[in-house]
Amino acid sequence: MADAMEQLYQQVILDHARVRQGEGELADYGGESFQINPTCGDQVTLRVQLDPAGEKIQALGWTGQGCSISQASLSVMHELVIDQPVSRAEELGGYFRELMAARGKELEGTRLEALEDASAFTGVARYPVRIKCALLGWMALRDALVQARGRA
Amino acid sequence: MLNPDTVRADFPLLGRTVRGGKPLVYLDSGATAQKPQQVIDAESAFYAQTNAAVHRGAHQIAEEATEAYESSRTVVAEFVGADVDEIVWTKNATEALNLVAYGFLNASLAAAAAPGSPAAEAVSPEARTRYALVPGDEIVVSEAEHHANLVPWQQLAAKTGATLRWIGVTAEGRLDPETYSVIGDRTRVLAITHASNVTGAITDVAALVSRARAVGAYVVLDACQTAAHMPVDLHALDVDFAAFSAHKMVGPTGVGALYGRRELLEDLPPFLTGGSMVEVVTMEATSFMPPPQRFEAGTQMVAQVVGFRAAVEYLRELGMEQVAAHEAAMTQLLLEGIAAVPGVRVLGPQDAADRLAVVAFEVDGVHPHDVGQVLDNAGVAVRVGHHCAQPIHRRLGVHASARASAGVYTTIADIEAFIEGLHEVVRFFATPETPTMQASTVESGKGRV
């Protein structure tokens, strides 16, 4: 069927939704965020631990439940930001939010490349209701990083 | 027997296409029903010919608008088996239920104030006697309630010190008679749904009313899901208050109604105050109109009220017995169709008796949002999420569900398209192997195929 569905549910999204990176509870963490999407009840609790200098994301773990888009987005996000400087994670989060605001248009080259697997979410932005699903994890990350840095 | 193909011709929206030219299969009437041309025309004609403020102004148009507004009350009252002065217009059923809960709250605040103080005198002695709640009093709801018939009572309990108790739900999604015993000597209010908007199960209202009567509790019925789908006679049901909403009854958004037994509305303190609901206003105090005007503060949604009348006239013309019979047939088809799709489970009664054509379901291993997306791509509109009823989902062991709900215009072809869509959902999300979960300790990316 359904080119539209294959465009939305790219293989990389389905794969990440099935085998999720970063799912699990983090025992030691500097920042935590709980986010809920009230329209569908999807939720995530995300914890982040920075390195001693407070500059790099040393560990990231999340638990929750949600649709394939939200779960895959969390998984891809984990891959992108783990072991990265906080500033890089925030930059990527900005690109991803930009992608979600683009209504299905691709971002220009370097930013799209920077998003790696997350660029597969381009088609999600055509479905306004699903944008929230894709952003759930990124909202949690931004919030948790604010806390983690506050404590560092 | 109602012919849905003829009925459909009255609903312009059902003729449109979605998602690149696919015919619309609308199975979300439980959320909101589509509107027949008769309703659209009635609202439009009011604006084109009769629009004026009601209950004020001495000119001819104001007279006609007032007549349209009040005669609509008569028609809607008859439709639900009520008297005309027992129907209060509200903006929706949620407001109707809050109106009752806030009546209780206002009486409770007055009763708790120092005798003779302005706060105590703010409501009548009759209101205090009837409606004041004190710590130890109990409000009973059910685990199957829509948030609109749960949260206002939860709030009322919190503000008055009353205790909220609830009737449980069986694994099949029906109110559990074993738990009816929560209705006891301290129960003051029983607020209960006429039918679950998730499982479609119809409540045995008579059994609950007789228990409530035995302990002197008031019964508030949420008739949102039933009023458009089966004959509803509020006098025969013998409830004290009831709420329903036009938009689920092929009528406009922006208007609903509260039913209240006459003597109960008489004593109920107002909820919203302001223009149109007052008799004498001085800088110090105000006296209020009798019901129903007492509860209709400010400029009213007159065009929507007129549309509401057209909607119940439309349903009356179809005949509610015929509507119920047609929808029972659709329920049967939905249940049989779903049962034949592997990995799909109905959340609610599996047989069509005593239930509405509101069928929530879960697809094994596929989140409801994804179910809805693939159905939508096939032109099939269903609801996904918790349907404003989180507790019953929790009770049934799921976070959310997808829900197909039928209406007067639902055809066999609609159900077939939906079932075909469900098969597509299962095919699309079929996993080659069992889904696995990996913790963050697993090496990144290596688990994927």
PDB file of N, CA and C in Angstrom, chain B residues 6 93 96 112 165 173 175 207-208 286 296 308 380 384 392 398 403 419 421-422 425 445:
ATOM      1  N   THR B   6     -29.687   6.267   2.367  1.00  0.00           N
ATOM      2  CA  THR B   6     -30.539   7.440   2.237  1.00  0.00           C
ATOM      3  C   THR B   6     -30.110   8.504   3.253  1.00  0.00           C
ATOM      4  N   ALA B  93     -21.944  19.303  27.458  1.00  0.00           N
ATOM      5  CA  ALA B  93     -22.284  18.450  28.600  1.00  0.00           C
ATOM      6  C   ALA B  93     -21.333  18.680  29.766  1.00  0.00           C
ATOM      7  N   ALA B  96     -22.636  21.396  31.712  1.00  0.00           N
ATOM      8  CA  ALA B  96     -23.851  20.967  32.420  1.00  0.00           C
ATOM      9  C   ALA B  96     -23.485  20.230  33.713  1.00  0.00           C
ATOM     10  N   ALA B 112     -21.170  26.278  55.284  1.00  0.00           N
ATOM     11  CA  ALA B 112     -20.004  26.266  56.176  1.00  0.00           C
ATOM     12  C   ALA B 112     -19.731  27.645  56.770  1.00  0.00           C
ATOM     13  N   ARG B 165     -16.068   8.053  46.155  1.00  0.00           N
ATOM     14  CA  ARG B 165     -15.973   6.589  46.054  1.00  0.00           C
ATOM     15  C   ARG B 165     -16.409   6.198  44.655  1.00  0.00           C
ATOM     16  N   GLY B 173     -15.531  -4.763  31.026  1.00  0.00           N
ATOM     17  CA  GLY B 173     -15.777  -3.343  30.782  1.00  0.00           C
ATOM     18  C   GLY B 173     -17.157  -2.865  31.178  1.00  0.00           C
ATOM     19  N   LEU B 175     -19.974  -1.915  34.370  1.00  0.00           N
ATOM     20  CA  LEU B 175     -20.009  -1.569  35.790  1.00  0.00           C
ATOM     21  C   LEU B 175     -20.237  -2.854  36.566  1.00  0.00           C
ATOM     22  N   ALA B 207     -31.250  -0.178  38.360  1.00  0.00           N
ATOM     23  CA  ALA B 207     -30.675  -0.810  39.560  1.00  0.00           C
ATOM     24  C   ALA B 207     -29.963   0.225  40.424  1.00  0.00           C
ATOM     25  N   LEU B 208     -29.252   1.145  39.757  1.00  0.00           N
ATOM     26  CA  LEU B 208     -28.488   2.141  40.504  1.00  0.00           C
ATOM     27  C   LEU B 208     -29.403   3.199  41.105  1.00  0.00           C
ATOM     28  N   THR B 286     -28.351  40.885  44.599  1.00  0.00           N
ATOM     29  CA  THR B 286     -29.037  40.519  43.359  1.00  0.00           C
ATOM     30  C   THR B 286     -30.009  39.385  43.643  1.00  0.00           C
ATOM     31  N   GLU B 296     -28.667  30.458  32.747  1.00  0.00           N
ATOM     32  CA  GLU B 296     -28.283  30.851  31.388  1.00  0.00           C
ATOM     33  C   GLU B 296     -27.807  32.299  31.396  1.00  0.00           C
ATOM     34  N   PHE B 308     -29.764  22.677  17.265  1.00  0.00           N
ATOM     35  CA  PHE B 308     -29.995  21.524  18.148  1.00  0.00           C
ATOM     36  C   PHE B 308     -31.416  21.006  17.930  1.00  0.00           C
ATOM     37  N   VAL B 380     -10.068   5.888   6.761  1.00  0.00           N
ATOM     38  CA  VAL B 380     -10.933   5.477   7.881  1.00  0.00           C
ATOM     39  C   VAL B 380     -10.612   6.320   9.113  1.00  0.00           C
ATOM     40  N   VAL B 384      -8.155   7.770  18.562  1.00  0.00           N
ATOM     41  CA  VAL B 384      -7.076   7.084  19.272  1.00  0.00           C
ATOM     42  C   VAL B 384      -6.729   7.870  20.523  1.00  0.00           C
ATOM     43  N   ILE B 392     -10.614   4.006  33.143  1.00  0.00           N
ATOM     44  CA  ILE B 392     -11.107   2.713  32.641  1.00  0.00           C
ATOM     45  C   ILE B 392     -10.039   2.036  31.774  1.00  0.00           C
ATOM     46  N   VAL B 398      -4.573  -1.161  29.771  1.00  0.00           N
ATOM     47  CA  VAL B 398      -3.937  -0.525  28.614  1.00  0.00           C
ATOM     48  C   VAL B 398      -3.770   0.967  28.903  1.00  0.00           C
ATOM     49  N   ARG B 403     -10.552   3.431  18.793  1.00  0.00           N
ATOM     50  CA  ARG B 403     -11.984   3.237  18.988  1.00  0.00           C
ATOM     51  C   ARG B 403     -12.749   3.556  17.708  1.00  0.00           C
ATOM     52  N   ILE B 419     -12.568  -2.889   8.654  1.00  0.00           N
ATOM     53  CA  ILE B 419     -11.967  -4.197   8.953  1.00  0.00           C
ATOM     54  C   ILE B 419     -10.803  -4.474   7.994  1.00  0.00           C
ATOM     55  N   GLY B 421      -8.976  -2.215   6.715  1.00  0.00           N
ATOM     56  CA  GLY B 421      -7.918  -1.349   7.234  1.00  0.00           C
ATOM     57  C   GLY B 421      -7.198  -1.972   8.418  1.00  0.00           C
ATOM     58  N   LEU B 422      -7.959  -2.654   9.267  1.00  0.00           N
ATOM     59  CA  LEU B 422      -7.347  -3.315  10.430  1.00  0.00           C
ATOM     60  C   LEU B 422      -6.390  -4.417   9.989  1.00  0.00           C
ATOM     61  N   VAL B 425      -3.304  -2.769   9.016  1.00  0.00           N
ATOM     62  CA  VAL B 425      -2.521  -2.371  10.191  1.00  0.00           C
ATOM     63  C   VAL B 425      -1.655  -3.540  10.642  1.00  0.00           C
ATOM     64  N   GLY B 445      23.123   0.693  18.342  1.00  0.00           N
ATOM     65  CA  GLY B 445      22.852   0.413  16.936  1.00  0.00           C
ATOM     66  C   GLY B 445      23.027  -1.025  16.510  1.00  0.00           C
TER      67      GLY B 445
END
